Short mmCIF file of C-alpha atoms in Angstrom, two decimals:
data_model
loop_
_atom_site.label_atom_id
_atom_site.label_comp_id
_atom_site.label_asym_id
_atom_site.label_seq_id
_atom_site.Cartn_x
_atom_site.Cartn_y
_atom_site.Cartn_z
CA MET A 1 123.70 130.51 40.60
CA LYS A 2 122.04 129.00 43.74
CA LYS A 3 118.64 129.12 41.99
CA PHE A 4 120.03 127.12 39.08
CA ALA A 5 121.66 124.59 41.39
CA GLY A 6 118.26 124.23 43.28
CA ILE A 7 116.33 123.76 40.17
CA LEU A 8 118.91 121.11 38.95
CA VAL A 9 118.68 119.23 42.30
CA LEU A 10 114.95 119.28 42.17
CA GLY A 11 114.83 118.13 38.64
CA CYS A 12 117.17 115.22 39.47
CA PHE A 13 115.01 114.34 42.45
CA LEU A 14 111.79 114.35 40.42
CA LEU A 15 113.46 112.18 37.56
CA ALA A 16 114.76 109.78 40.24
CA PHE A 17 111.29 108.91 41.38
CA SER A 18 109.37 109.37 38.15
CA PRO A 19 108.44 106.20 36.09
CA TYR A 20 109.58 108.15 32.95
CA GLY A 21 112.97 109.28 34.27
CA LEU A 22 116.33 107.82 33.69
CA TRP A 23 116.25 106.17 37.16
CA GLY A 24 112.70 105.18 37.17
CA GLN A 25 111.65 101.55 37.43
CA GLU A 26 112.40 99.57 34.34
CA ARG A 27 109.32 98.69 32.27
CA SER A 28 109.28 95.48 30.24
CA LEU A 29 108.08 95.72 26.66
CA SER A 30 105.15 93.49 25.79
CA VAL A 31 106.33 93.41 22.18
CA SER A 32 109.20 91.35 21.21
CA LEU A 33 111.92 93.07 19.38
CA SER A 34 112.54 90.22 17.05
CA PRO A 35 109.76 88.23 15.46
CA ARG A 36 109.10 84.86 16.81
CA TYR A 37 107.28 83.59 13.67
CA VAL A 38 107.24 84.80 10.10
CA ALA A 39 104.83 84.32 7.20
CA SER A 40 104.20 85.60 3.67
CA ARG A 41 101.09 87.54 2.70
CA PHE A 42 100.74 85.01 -0.23
CA SER A 43 101.19 81.81 1.78
CA ILE A 44 99.23 79.65 4.26
CA ARG A 45 102.20 78.80 6.56
CA TYR A 46 104.10 80.46 9.29
CA HIS A 47 107.81 79.78 10.06
CA GLN A 48 110.53 80.16 12.54
CA PRO A 49 112.80 83.10 11.76
CA ASN A 50 115.64 80.80 10.93
CA CYS A 51 113.66 78.68 8.31
CA LYS A 52 115.12 78.61 4.86
CA LYS A 53 111.74 79.39 3.46
CA VAL A 54 111.86 82.83 5.26
CA LEU A 55 114.69 83.93 3.12
CA LYS A 56 112.59 83.67 0.14
CA ILE A 57 109.93 85.98 1.38
CA GLN A 58 110.33 89.54 0.07
CA GLY A 59 110.42 92.25 2.66
CA GLN A 60 107.11 93.95 1.60
CA ASN A 61 105.28 90.55 1.80
CA ARG A 62 106.58 89.57 5.15
CA ILE A 63 104.21 89.39 8.11
CA THR A 64 105.56 88.82 11.74
CA PHE A 65 103.83 87.36 14.74
CA SER A 66 104.91 87.43 18.35
CA ASN A 67 103.33 84.08 19.15
CA VAL A 68 101.47 81.07 17.77
CA LYS A 69 98.08 82.30 18.68
CA GLU A 70 98.54 85.33 16.44
CA ALA A 71 99.64 83.34 13.55
CA THR A 72 96.83 80.75 13.90
CA ASP A 73 94.18 83.40 14.49
CA ALA A 74 95.22 85.05 11.21
CA GLY A 75 94.61 81.78 9.38
CA TYR A 76 98.13 80.53 9.00
CA MET A 77 99.28 76.85 9.57
CA PRO A 78 102.70 75.71 10.86
CA CYS A 79 105.52 75.03 8.30
CA PRO A 80 106.17 71.24 7.93
CA ARG A 81 109.80 72.04 7.36
CA CYS A 82 110.81 74.07 10.34
CA LYS A 83 107.99 72.77 12.58
CA PRO A 84 107.15 75.65 14.76
CA PRO A 85 104.63 74.98 17.60
CA GLY A 86 101.07 74.45 16.60
CA GLN A 87 101.72 71.35 14.52
CA LYS A 88 98.81 68.99 14.86
#
């Protein structure tokens, strides 16, 4: 029983100071959990997620971008209706 308790204490100690443990330092995700911009595979425009045009894009045709640079680098232009950043 003492051996098990020692292993448990050692395990908790290692987890406390490990970057992968429950008590390790919180790491921020570089990927946004919700898309910032949405486009269709068959369109030339990207939209804000709340744009009415996004509702018409079927799921299998939907492309998401986390920033304007990704959308413009992929060849998309901003929607004139919802006016996401990047409008010239």
